[in-house]
């Protein structure tokens, strides 16, 4: 086995698909295809550990690498019968990055390497195409200058445009050999002017510089940002793939294309892709010319098409997954340049996974692992209301499904700024580039004027699950004026448009949305997930409507029913405020007496909706001041309606003011100081439960005390609640299964879980508050420093979205272990935001929790993530 | 050895002082004294396990107890030549409780048990005193009815008063035999009326009922409450002491007294006590007659006095501690009824401990354990003249000890102005804020209406050693009118008040104070403490003055030097505010450039004051808004002085506003977003260190980063600081020993201590914030529920005063263990308020911390507590 440099070519390769970590995805798959006998231009891969060494040693290489590379070049020359810099049969190579995880567009590529004033003559001789050879040369100088030496591409463009003007050409294709020779000359002058040195003529020298540039590009900001956004960690670096050039631009029997073995948008079993004749790969990706659908190739080059179909079938069977392939046809001969697992929409992922099980390609567990639980979101997101009136503005390509409506902005920075301020924005660009990643992430939808289904915008948007319409040719965008003109209509920044990414359509104004209808495949896959998983999934729901929605989505109970939202209805807030303004116990009890029957109705309706399933009701949690108005006019209104003076209201607001309300008088602390509040709620829960049970409906209420920090708090309040419950049940002569348990959301509760579990029948981790306190972050204030913290990698992710396992998770572990040490059957769940995040669900599975609870909408995500955790454990 | 009943009498006893747990303190000491040959009325003790059995078995006794008790009574009758119920020589006994830990006043006592209509005749015959005998009888009926049968003492008093009125008597002593006989009759009727049965005439019956009452009294609410309040746990119950009656009220050669073997107020080696002739013990306690000083007994009964002195000397030598004794003289014969360790003031404790070492009675370690470290506080601060007349105005929290008197002022500026003019002023505020530092420094005492023991006022006052009463809720302060209203009294600016910060009390007018006089004994004891302890003691000090004070008090370094207070001086706050208002890095750096030389001066002065000792400097911690004024007029002033519009100032204040500033943009989060701030501070520290070191002064700076929650934060900031430092030192060519470490005050930092310690050279627990976050309590808001929480025993103590070992302590343990796992020599200290609390110091010792750091005034407390922890471990 070689140490750093892995050769492939001549029907065999030193690497395999399994060497992905060392060779990167591209290199490993090139080796694999070579071994499968698929036509791949020969070449070699410099492994990822070299990148790590390069990064750690200020750009130097491990001992012996140079000799190894040069020996491998000799081998390549041997296989090809060509020689670097030769003026008869010159060896020309591409140099490409390729990490273990695909990072589209993140790393730089150099093509046609090996050209110089002599070898260009060789290329002319070999190809017989002088214009093509000089065009390749000038492209190489441009690309090398830009990518390797940081000479801005704009300067090359200026020279090109200048020359075109001089000779009266409008298209590049109108330039002939002398023009291209002149371009090479001017490009080299530019190169010398900007870099202070001559353009390197020695191909080996060119190669080393290109290899170094690829390794360096691992740590350019946009690559770092991409890894951050996609939580890609633990990689050594990128590999470098050096591969003999094949040319899709050698005339009309040459071409290039990209294709998926199945439709990556909806999963249909069809060969799906596009190609351009007489073009190089970047012409397809850049979206300058609009490619043709792959099936047209059957007519143009039927033999090549048949060969491609054969390879497609072999690859899919071999990899047992959808492949995303790149190919080039050079003068009628097909070469495969890449194969990799194809990115797909959630909808496609579901269909493909289910289909492949039916085709016997994979088993159900593999199918479950094939769907990114996080992406299910896109299936679950609303689409346009079919009944809505819509005014079609333009059509483009359905680049990433889903629907979105928002204010249009014309650059990524504006999108990022407004998006982070909570505005719904659509990012509108001629085309996108890797620098736009941040803005694309912040946007609700992306609209581009050029580019195909595999353009940067399309690929990235699908990866993000963001709706995208690409290649919408009728748009005229003026970045300076910040306007978008379609026909005779002009839209300014801030105007509303709506996108249908599944249909590739753009509508005027705001189009209302509705929830999507989920496919049968989806239901089937979810059924498999339910069979596979151990972890139960509940929903956080405060109303009977939410409860029903949760059940529809497969929730197996309610893990968090917040009672405070019930107090904001117009008729209730008055009683609530009377309670707060009460001067003594008697007045407070009178106000609570008015709330009691309302609470009974609330709970009874939720219990009925959740027949047969557990419902965890959290007793009052927020500080009382949240129920009082804070603006003068509302305070006056409240005073008037309650027949007290404004002063009384304002005094109460003032007296309830706290420096740090998060850490203040709320949760069970209110329960301790005003026992009558929880007593009323306990009564309402038991009363509702009895009423519903009397109708023959089975229910399992779980009464949850929030913000417990000491076992004493829990003991006092649980005793009070149980006393109320037992007295009512005894009086009614009813037997009821109910539990009394606690939120674990205060670090101290986790640290003293053993004591608390002596008396608590269940724990539910409130990971929102637990995260706030473990980090000392206020969710309301974190945005002041969170962007800096993510940029500087102090935090890998927003800890309020993905549970921090090292800190918060450690508290969860302690609490689970200690809580169950004395009470082995302690029921444990989680009801914070993290309950619907796949990584956090995996963590909960491994910690032995009984259930997760999340928003109704994310229940399917949690079901799938739970199944995946089980399968992978 | 007997099983349950332990006899003492006739010069020997079955128990000893060591059997305290079984016999209770009183019983063990009665046995011990008997064995020493000291005259003790004979009797027996029923052991504490019987109480446990009694409690666990619904008031029944272990098998054989009855026989054992009755056999022991026979033995007692034999020794005394007397018989229960006899009408010639009746045996009369007292029945008293006595647990292993003294619980004064908690348990009930019955005297003269054994009297009935027949034995009263025996008592008359034996004593020859008919009136005395009937008086004893009526007292017995009263006491038995009250204590044993729960007949309210009031009813007996009503009968007594009624009879006195009938016969025209004003004093009990005016009642003669027939009156007392009538009283016995009426008492018995009352007894029958209230209990439904006749008064028991059989002495054995009386005895069992009394014994049962003592055992029952172990679990009456006030006994339970006392044990809770004093954290008394682990006891089986109380013992019962049955002892032959001796009478101090048998005439003019009888008497009773209590005495200490040394003066318990100041520790002087003198016999100290008082006695009453012709009286029973409860007459002394009740305070109806004024007792005489013990030395008068030398004149009245020289032989008895000499005997008492002899016994005193023997007891002190035997117990090697000050004894608190009770004695009774019956017709010229001395009996000792009790001996126990004497309670003493801190001053006395110090003197006695040191004296006893010199006398060879105890060793130094024992002496160190004899002084309650918590009480030392009272020695270190001025107090009111004990002879002064005082009028209490209001009560609050004892936030910072000491006493002060002065003219009240209502804002910090006035306090500073008048204070600097030499006026004694008290600063009276609703609450204080960092802007008030100057005024707080100038004031003699601080009084606030809101805020708890760890409010800004309390923390800062303790740090300054200034007396403070906080959270005095009955104050109504009008800043505009400059008045203070308490109830119906109004005080104007300039009126005198006096504060007792140790008691939390506010007095009207000027109460004269006396300065603390620290004795030589104190210094000697502290020296022994320093020899004994392992744990180092540092001080929290922000100024050279505080540093010097800390050194005087024995601090071995500064564990927390807060840099933010340095920014409030008039000339600095301007530059600080320029920094905050800066629109960009350049402006910010310009403002910081102005602060740099000032910080250099600050640090240099502190380093010089702490020559040879480590100084831990905490980088900027508070959120920036704390440096901006929040009142309109001050904002206008600031705008004027900085040449900006009011709007600019107000916009900045608004933009810095946070929902939960405790959890906001502060500490190292500022350091991350504005690296230039910490860079300036690091420069200032290194510059100052170099300057001082160049003078030949040895210093050990420790740079401490606050609010670290992730190892990444620490790594980024520590690298920045070390880079700044190394560059400066290299340029100057100076070698400097300095450390870079972190506060551990965020739960997550404790939970990820292993990672943080990879790069941190020291940890310092900031237990104030750590307590806030572990409990989810805001120091500023906790007073809304803390009183309820203490009342209901949810919290045993204010966790901001005494470290919570179960929760916060668990995090400390984790951090110490994990932090040292990879860096065994990690230096670890604590710099929160708890560093000066004896229990918390003990905890820190056991956790293996290197040092504690507390306010300069609490340093001696920490030194002693550290020594005690070492001695007891």
PDB file of C-alpha atoms in Angstrom, chain B residues 200-418:
ATOM      1  CA  UNK B 200     -52.781  10.627  91.015  1.00  0.00           C
ATOM      2  CA  UNK B 201     -51.752   9.845  94.573  1.00  0.00           C
ATOM      3  CA  UNK B 202     -49.432   6.904  93.957  1.00  0.00           C
ATOM      4  CA  UNK B 203     -45.823   8.236  93.527  1.00  0.00           C
ATOM      5  CA  UNK B 204     -44.883   5.387  91.152  1.00  0.00           C
ATOM      6  CA  UNK B 205     -47.879   6.319  89.029  1.00  0.00           C
ATOM      7  CA  UNK B 206     -46.819   9.986  89.181  1.00  0.00           C
ATOM      8  CA  UNK B 207     -43.313   9.011  88.137  1.00  0.00           C
ATOM      9  CA  UNK B 208     -44.339   6.998  85.065  1.00  0.00           C
ATOM     10  CA  UNK B 209     -46.591   9.769  83.895  1.00  0.00           C
ATOM     11  CA  UNK B 210     -43.780  12.315  84.300  1.00  0.00           C
ATOM     12  CA  UNK B 211     -41.282  10.089  82.494  1.00  0.00           C
ATOM     13  CA  UNK B 212     -43.729   9.663  79.620  1.00  0.00           C
ATOM     14  CA  UNK B 213     -44.241  13.420  79.459  1.00  0.00           C
ATOM     15  CA  UNK B 214     -40.497  14.024  79.149  1.00  0.00           C
ATOM     16  CA  UNK B 215     -40.209  11.494  76.342  1.00  0.00           C
ATOM     17  CA  UNK B 216     -43.225  12.988  74.595  1.00  0.00           C
ATOM     18  CA  UNK B 217     -41.741  16.457  74.896  1.00  0.00           C
ATOM     19  CA  UNK B 218     -38.912  15.331  72.562  1.00  0.00           C
ATOM     20  CA  UNK B 219     -41.341  15.693  69.716  1.00  0.00           C
ATOM     21  CA  UNK B 220     -43.304  18.782  70.596  1.00  0.00           C
ATOM     22  CA  UNK B 221     -43.110  21.428  67.849  1.00  0.00           C
ATOM     23  CA  UNK B 222     -40.831  23.838  69.707  1.00  0.00           C
ATOM     24  CA  UNK B 223     -38.317  21.032  70.340  1.00  0.00           C
ATOM     25  CA  UNK B 224     -38.393  20.002  66.703  1.00  0.00           C
ATOM     26  CA  UNK B 225     -38.055  23.613  65.612  1.00  0.00           C
ATOM     27  CA  UNK B 226     -35.106  24.156  67.942  1.00  0.00           C
ATOM     28  CA  UNK B 227     -33.324  21.131  66.547  1.00  0.00           C
ATOM     29  CA  UNK B 228     -34.027  22.291  62.998  1.00  0.00           C
ATOM     30  CA  UNK B 229     -32.847  25.822  63.646  1.00  0.00           C
ATOM     31  CA  UNK B 230     -29.660  24.542  65.205  1.00  0.00           C
ATOM     32  CA  UNK B 231     -29.101  21.760  62.680  1.00  0.00           C
ATOM     33  CA  UNK B 232     -29.207  19.136  65.458  1.00  0.00           C
ATOM     34  CA  UNK B 233     -29.621  15.747  63.839  1.00  0.00           C
ATOM     35  CA  UNK B 234     -28.748  12.126  64.525  1.00  0.00           C
ATOM     36  CA  UNK B 235     -29.926  11.987  68.128  1.00  0.00           C
ATOM     37  CA  UNK B 236     -31.990   9.069  69.483  1.00  0.00           C
ATOM     38  CA  UNK B 237     -33.958  11.256  71.838  1.00  0.00           C
ATOM     39  CA  UNK B 238     -33.712  12.632  75.344  1.00  0.00           C
ATOM     40  CA  UNK B 239     -32.752  10.813  78.497  1.00  0.00           C
ATOM     41  CA  UNK B 240     -34.800  11.226  81.695  1.00  0.00           C
ATOM     42  CA  UNK B 241     -33.037  12.160  84.911  1.00  0.00           C
ATOM     43  CA  UNK B 242     -34.785  11.217  88.147  1.00  0.00           C
ATOM     44  CA  UNK B 243     -33.001  12.763  91.073  1.00  0.00           C
ATOM     45  CA  UNK B 244     -33.676  13.116  94.774  1.00  0.00           C
ATOM     46  CA  UNK B 245     -35.021  16.601  95.571  1.00  0.00           C
ATOM     47  CA  UNK B 246     -32.913  19.036  97.459  1.00  0.00           C
ATOM     48  CA  UNK B 247     -34.498  22.278  98.518  1.00  0.00           C
ATOM     49  CA  UNK B 248     -32.956  25.694  98.353  1.00  0.00           C
ATOM     50  CA  UNK B 249     -36.120  27.124  99.799  1.00  0.00           C
ATOM     51  CA  UNK B 250     -35.947  25.463 103.220  1.00  0.00           C
ATOM     52  CA  UNK B 251     -35.098  28.702 104.995  1.00  0.00           C
ATOM     53  CA  UNK B 252     -32.237  31.068 105.453  1.00  0.00           C
ATOM     54  CA  UNK B 253     -29.477  28.455 105.426  1.00  0.00           C
ATOM     55  CA  UNK B 254     -30.771  27.208 102.107  1.00  0.00           C
ATOM     56  CA  UNK B 255     -30.265  28.707  98.685  1.00  0.00           C
ATOM     57  CA  UNK B 256     -29.548  28.112  95.048  1.00  0.00           C
ATOM     58  CA  UNK B 257     -27.288  29.523  92.368  1.00  0.00           C
ATOM     59  CA  UNK B 258     -25.669  29.309  88.976  1.00  0.00           C
ATOM     60  CA  UNK B 259     -22.051  30.087  88.168  1.00  0.00           C
ATOM     61  CA  UNK B 260     -19.338  29.969  85.516  1.00  0.00           C
ATOM     62  CA  UNK B 261     -15.837  28.859  86.379  1.00  0.00           C
ATOM     63  CA  UNK B 262     -14.540  31.868  84.400  1.00  0.00           C
ATOM     64  CA  UNK B 263     -16.127  35.080  83.267  1.00  0.00           C
ATOM     65  CA  UNK B 264     -18.108  34.167  80.137  1.00  0.00           C
ATOM     66  CA  UNK B 265     -18.228  37.787  78.917  1.00  0.00           C
ATOM     67  CA  UNK B 266     -14.546  38.636  78.822  1.00  0.00           C
ATOM     68  CA  UNK B 267     -12.834  35.393  79.829  1.00  0.00           C
ATOM     69  CA  UNK B 268     -11.217  36.734  82.993  1.00  0.00           C
ATOM     70  CA  UNK B 269     -10.141  33.950  85.291  1.00  0.00           C
ATOM     71  CA  UNK B 270     -12.590  34.604  88.095  1.00  0.00           C
ATOM     72  CA  UNK B 271     -15.472  32.686  89.618  1.00  0.00           C
ATOM     73  CA  UNK B 272     -18.537  34.324  88.116  1.00  0.00           C
ATOM     74  CA  UNK B 273     -22.127  33.777  89.064  1.00  0.00           C
ATOM     75  CA  UNK B 274     -25.023  34.614  91.309  1.00  0.00           C
ATOM     76  CA  UNK B 275     -27.247  33.033  93.915  1.00  0.00           C
ATOM     77  CA  UNK B 276     -30.441  33.528  95.924  1.00  0.00           C
ATOM     78  CA  UNK B 277     -30.986  32.395  99.485  1.00  0.00           C
ATOM     79  CA  UNK B 278     -34.197  30.575 100.379  1.00  0.00           C
ATOM     80  CA  UNK B 279     -35.160  30.000  96.769  1.00  0.00           C
ATOM     81  CA  UNK B 280     -35.597  27.277  94.209  1.00  0.00           C
ATOM     82  CA  UNK B 281     -33.727  27.286  90.890  1.00  0.00           C
ATOM     83  CA  UNK B 282     -36.622  28.609  88.870  1.00  0.00           C
ATOM     84  CA  UNK B 283     -36.734  31.700  91.101  1.00  0.00           C
ATOM     85  CA  UNK B 284     -33.259  32.637  89.839  1.00  0.00           C
ATOM     86  CA  UNK B 285     -34.175  32.021  86.246  1.00  0.00           C
ATOM     87  CA  UNK B 286     -37.533  33.789  86.481  1.00  0.00           C
ATOM     88  CA  UNK B 287     -35.831  36.963  87.598  1.00  0.00           C
ATOM     89  CA  UNK B 288     -38.462  37.932  90.199  1.00  0.00           C
ATOM     90  CA  UNK B 289     -35.885  38.529  92.896  1.00  0.00           C
ATOM     91  CA  UNK B 290     -32.482  39.973  92.127  1.00  0.00           C
ATOM     92  CA  UNK B 291     -29.779  37.457  92.861  1.00  0.00           C
ATOM     93  CA  UNK B 292     -26.506  38.371  94.588  1.00  0.00           C
ATOM     94  CA  UNK B 293     -23.033  38.038  93.127  1.00  0.00           C
ATOM     95  CA  UNK B 294     -21.416  34.752  93.955  1.00  0.00           C
ATOM     96  CA  UNK B 295     -18.551  36.298  95.915  1.00  0.00           C
ATOM     97  CA  UNK B 296     -21.031  37.527  98.556  1.00  0.00           C
ATOM     98  CA  UNK B 297     -21.519  33.882  99.475  1.00  0.00           C
ATOM     99  CA  UNK B 298     -17.987  33.951 100.910  1.00  0.00           C
ATOM    100  CA  UNK B 299     -19.233  36.266 103.619  1.00  0.00           C
ATOM    101  CA  UNK B 300     -22.612  34.616 104.230  1.00  0.00           C
ATOM    102  CA  UNK B 301     -21.552  30.947 104.172  1.00  0.00           C
ATOM    103  CA  UNK B 302     -17.743  30.823 104.043  1.00  0.00           C
ATOM    104  CA  UNK B 303     -17.525  27.056 104.432  1.00  0.00           C
ATOM    105  CA  UNK B 304     -19.989  26.387 101.649  1.00  0.00           C
ATOM    106  CA  UNK B 305     -18.232  28.997  99.493  1.00  0.00           C
ATOM    107  CA  UNK B 306     -14.848  27.344 100.034  1.00  0.00           C
ATOM    108  CA  UNK B 307     -16.320  23.987  99.165  1.00  0.00           C
ATOM    109  CA  UNK B 308     -17.848  25.473  96.022  1.00  0.00           C
ATOM    110  CA  UNK B 309     -14.505  27.000  94.998  1.00  0.00           C
ATOM    111  CA  UNK B 310     -12.872  23.643  95.501  1.00  0.00           C
ATOM    112  CA  UNK B 311     -15.476  21.930  93.367  1.00  0.00           C
ATOM    113  CA  UNK B 312     -15.193  24.625  90.724  1.00  0.00           C
ATOM    114  CA  UNK B 313     -11.450  24.070  90.489  1.00  0.00           C
ATOM    115  CA  UNK B 314     -11.791  20.328  90.319  1.00  0.00           C
ATOM    116  CA  UNK B 315     -14.474  20.476  87.651  1.00  0.00           C
ATOM    117  CA  UNK B 316     -12.537  22.851  85.418  1.00  0.00           C
ATOM    118  CA  UNK B 317      -9.405  20.788  85.763  1.00  0.00           C
ATOM    119  CA  UNK B 318     -11.343  17.615  85.148  1.00  0.00           C
ATOM    120  CA  UNK B 319     -13.281  18.851  82.128  1.00  0.00           C
ATOM    121  CA  UNK B 320     -10.495  21.154  80.898  1.00  0.00           C
ATOM    122  CA  UNK B 321     -13.060  23.734  79.940  1.00  0.00           C
ATOM    123  CA  UNK B 322     -15.125  26.480  81.454  1.00  0.00           C
ATOM    124  CA  UNK B 323     -18.064  24.958  83.340  1.00  0.00           C
ATOM    125  CA  UNK B 324     -21.509  26.375  83.822  1.00  0.00           C
ATOM    126  CA  UNK B 325     -22.756  24.870  87.104  1.00  0.00           C
ATOM    127  CA  UNK B 326     -25.985  24.853  89.113  1.00  0.00           C
ATOM    128  CA  UNK B 327     -26.004  24.242  92.812  1.00  0.00           C
ATOM    129  CA  UNK B 328     -28.398  24.145  95.714  1.00  0.00           C
ATOM    130  CA  UNK B 329     -27.663  24.611  99.409  1.00  0.00           C
ATOM    131  CA  UNK B 330     -30.111  22.748 101.655  1.00  0.00           C
ATOM    132  CA  UNK B 331     -29.889  23.734 105.285  1.00  0.00           C
ATOM    133  CA  UNK B 332     -26.179  24.516 104.954  1.00  0.00           C
ATOM    134  CA  UNK B 333     -25.252  21.523 102.810  1.00  0.00           C
ATOM    135  CA  UNK B 334     -24.037  22.037  99.229  1.00  0.00           C
ATOM    136  CA  UNK B 335     -25.318  19.941  96.336  1.00  0.00           C
ATOM    137  CA  UNK B 336     -24.278  20.215  92.698  1.00  0.00           C
ATOM    138  CA  UNK B 337     -27.202  19.774  90.322  1.00  0.00           C
ATOM    139  CA  UNK B 338     -25.553  20.242  86.979  1.00  0.00           C
ATOM    140  CA  UNK B 339     -22.297  20.984  85.239  1.00  0.00           C
ATOM    141  CA  UNK B 340     -21.829  21.672  81.546  1.00  0.00           C
ATOM    142  CA  UNK B 341     -19.553  23.454  79.153  1.00  0.00           C
ATOM    143  CA  UNK B 342     -20.179  27.204  79.562  1.00  0.00           C
ATOM    144  CA  UNK B 343     -21.329  29.339  76.655  1.00  0.00           C
ATOM    145  CA  UNK B 344     -19.112  32.415  76.142  1.00  0.00           C
ATOM    146  CA  UNK B 345     -18.638  35.478  73.993  1.00  0.00           C
ATOM    147  CA  UNK B 346     -16.045  35.464  71.211  1.00  0.00           C
ATOM    148  CA  UNK B 347     -13.797  37.705  73.314  1.00  0.00           C
ATOM    149  CA  UNK B 348     -14.027  35.336  76.255  1.00  0.00           C
ATOM    150  CA  UNK B 349     -13.565  32.290  74.049  1.00  0.00           C
ATOM    151  CA  UNK B 350     -10.281  33.660  72.723  1.00  0.00           C
ATOM    152  CA  UNK B 351      -8.928  34.606  76.131  1.00  0.00           C
ATOM    153  CA  UNK B 352     -10.000  31.375  77.819  1.00  0.00           C
ATOM    154  CA  UNK B 353      -8.566  29.227  75.045  1.00  0.00           C
ATOM    155  CA  UNK B 354      -5.212  31.006  75.163  1.00  0.00           C
ATOM    156  CA  UNK B 355      -5.108  31.082  78.966  1.00  0.00           C
ATOM    157  CA  UNK B 356      -5.867  27.383  79.222  1.00  0.00           C
ATOM    158  CA  UNK B 357      -3.016  26.554  76.868  1.00  0.00           C
ATOM    159  CA  UNK B 358      -0.709  28.598  79.095  1.00  0.00           C
ATOM    160  CA  UNK B 359      -2.087  26.880  82.159  1.00  0.00           C
ATOM    161  CA  UNK B 360      -1.290  23.537  80.549  1.00  0.00           C
ATOM    162  CA  UNK B 361      -4.944  22.488  80.620  1.00  0.00           C
ATOM    163  CA  UNK B 362      -5.318  22.036  76.863  1.00  0.00           C
ATOM    164  CA  UNK B 363      -3.108  21.945  73.802  1.00  0.00           C
ATOM    165  CA  UNK B 364      -3.118  24.487  71.002  1.00  0.00           C
ATOM    166  CA  UNK B 365      -5.289  22.450  68.662  1.00  0.00           C
ATOM    167  CA  UNK B 366      -7.924  22.080  71.352  1.00  0.00           C
ATOM    168  CA  UNK B 367      -7.712  25.817  71.964  1.00  0.00           C
ATOM    169  CA  UNK B 368      -8.346  26.484  68.286  1.00  0.00           C
ATOM    170  CA  UNK B 369     -11.448  24.292  68.305  1.00  0.00           C
ATOM    171  CA  UNK B 370     -12.794  26.166  71.353  1.00  0.00           C
ATOM    172  CA  UNK B 371     -13.428  29.403  69.410  1.00  0.00           C
ATOM    173  CA  UNK B 372     -16.469  29.659  67.151  1.00  0.00           C
ATOM    174  CA  UNK B 373     -14.989  31.078  63.954  1.00  0.00           C
ATOM    175  CA  UNK B 374     -18.312  32.589  62.933  1.00  0.00           C
ATOM    176  CA  UNK B 375     -18.422  34.661  66.112  1.00  0.00           C
ATOM    177  CA  UNK B 376     -15.023  36.284  65.477  1.00  0.00           C
ATOM    178  CA  UNK B 377     -16.811  38.834  63.330  1.00  0.00           C
ATOM    179  CA  UNK B 378     -18.014  40.595  66.438  1.00  0.00           C
ATOM    180  CA  UNK B 379     -14.407  41.098  67.579  1.00  0.00           C
ATOM    181  CA  UNK B 380     -13.295  42.680  64.323  1.00  0.00           C
ATOM    182  CA  UNK B 381     -15.726  45.574  64.121  1.00  0.00           C
ATOM    183  CA  UNK B 382     -16.751  48.476  66.310  1.00  0.00           C
ATOM    184  CA  UNK B 383     -19.851  47.907  68.387  1.00  0.00           C
ATOM    185  CA  UNK B 384     -22.252  50.095  70.319  1.00  0.00           C
ATOM    186  CA  UNK B 385     -21.212  51.060  73.801  1.00  0.00           C
ATOM    187  CA  UNK B 386     -22.986  48.378  75.851  1.00  0.00           C
ATOM    188  CA  UNK B 387     -24.026  51.011  78.384  1.00  0.00           C
ATOM    189  CA  UNK B 388     -25.696  53.265  75.806  1.00  0.00           C
ATOM    190  CA  UNK B 389     -29.446  53.897  75.767  1.00  0.00           C
ATOM    191  CA  UNK B 390     -30.915  52.958  72.409  1.00  0.00           C
ATOM    192  CA  UNK B 391     -34.230  53.558  70.639  1.00  0.00           C
ATOM    193  CA  UNK B 392     -34.906  50.947  67.959  1.00  0.00           C
ATOM    194  CA  UNK B 393     -36.365  52.425  64.763  1.00  0.00           C
ATOM    195  CA  UNK B 394     -36.412  49.557  62.290  1.00  0.00           C
ATOM    196  CA  UNK B 395     -34.951  46.151  61.537  1.00  0.00           C
ATOM    197  CA  UNK B 396     -33.411  44.795  58.355  1.00  0.00           C
ATOM    198  CA  UNK B 397     -30.777  42.261  57.405  1.00  0.00           C
ATOM    199  CA  UNK B 398     -27.390  42.156  59.171  1.00  0.00           C
ATOM    200  CA  UNK B 399     -25.608  42.722  55.886  1.00  0.00           C
ATOM    201  CA  UNK B 400     -22.192  43.828  57.090  1.00  0.00           C
ATOM    202  CA  UNK B 401     -21.160  43.747  60.735  1.00  0.00           C
ATOM    203  CA  UNK B 402     -20.104  46.572  62.977  1.00  0.00           C
ATOM    204  CA  UNK B 403     -21.796  49.667  64.344  1.00  0.00           C
ATOM    205  CA  UNK B 404     -21.876  53.210  63.028  1.00  0.00           C
ATOM    206  CA  UNK B 405     -23.551  56.488  63.750  1.00  0.00           C
ATOM    207  CA  UNK B 406     -23.804  59.508  61.509  1.00  0.00           C
ATOM    208  CA  UNK B 407     -25.853  62.018  59.560  1.00  0.00           C
ATOM    209  CA  UNK B 408     -28.035  60.484  56.911  1.00  0.00           C
ATOM    210  CA  UNK B 409     -27.588  61.438  53.244  1.00  0.00           C
ATOM    211  CA  UNK B 410     -29.508  60.131  50.286  1.00  0.00           C
ATOM    212  CA  UNK B 411     -27.049  59.941  47.450  1.00  0.00           C
ATOM    213  CA  UNK B 412     -23.504  58.857  46.895  1.00  0.00           C
ATOM    214  CA  UNK B 413     -22.271  62.264  45.764  1.00  0.00           C
ATOM    215  CA  UNK B 414     -23.417  63.909  49.002  1.00  0.00           C
ATOM    216  CA  UNK B 415     -21.887  61.083  50.989  1.00  0.00           C
ATOM    217  CA  UNK B 416     -18.605  61.502  49.190  1.00  0.00           C
ATOM    218  CA  UNK B 417     -18.567  65.278  49.568  1.00  0.00           C
ATOM    219  CA  UNK B 418     -19.479  65.330  53.248  1.00  0.00           C
TER     220      UNK B 418
END
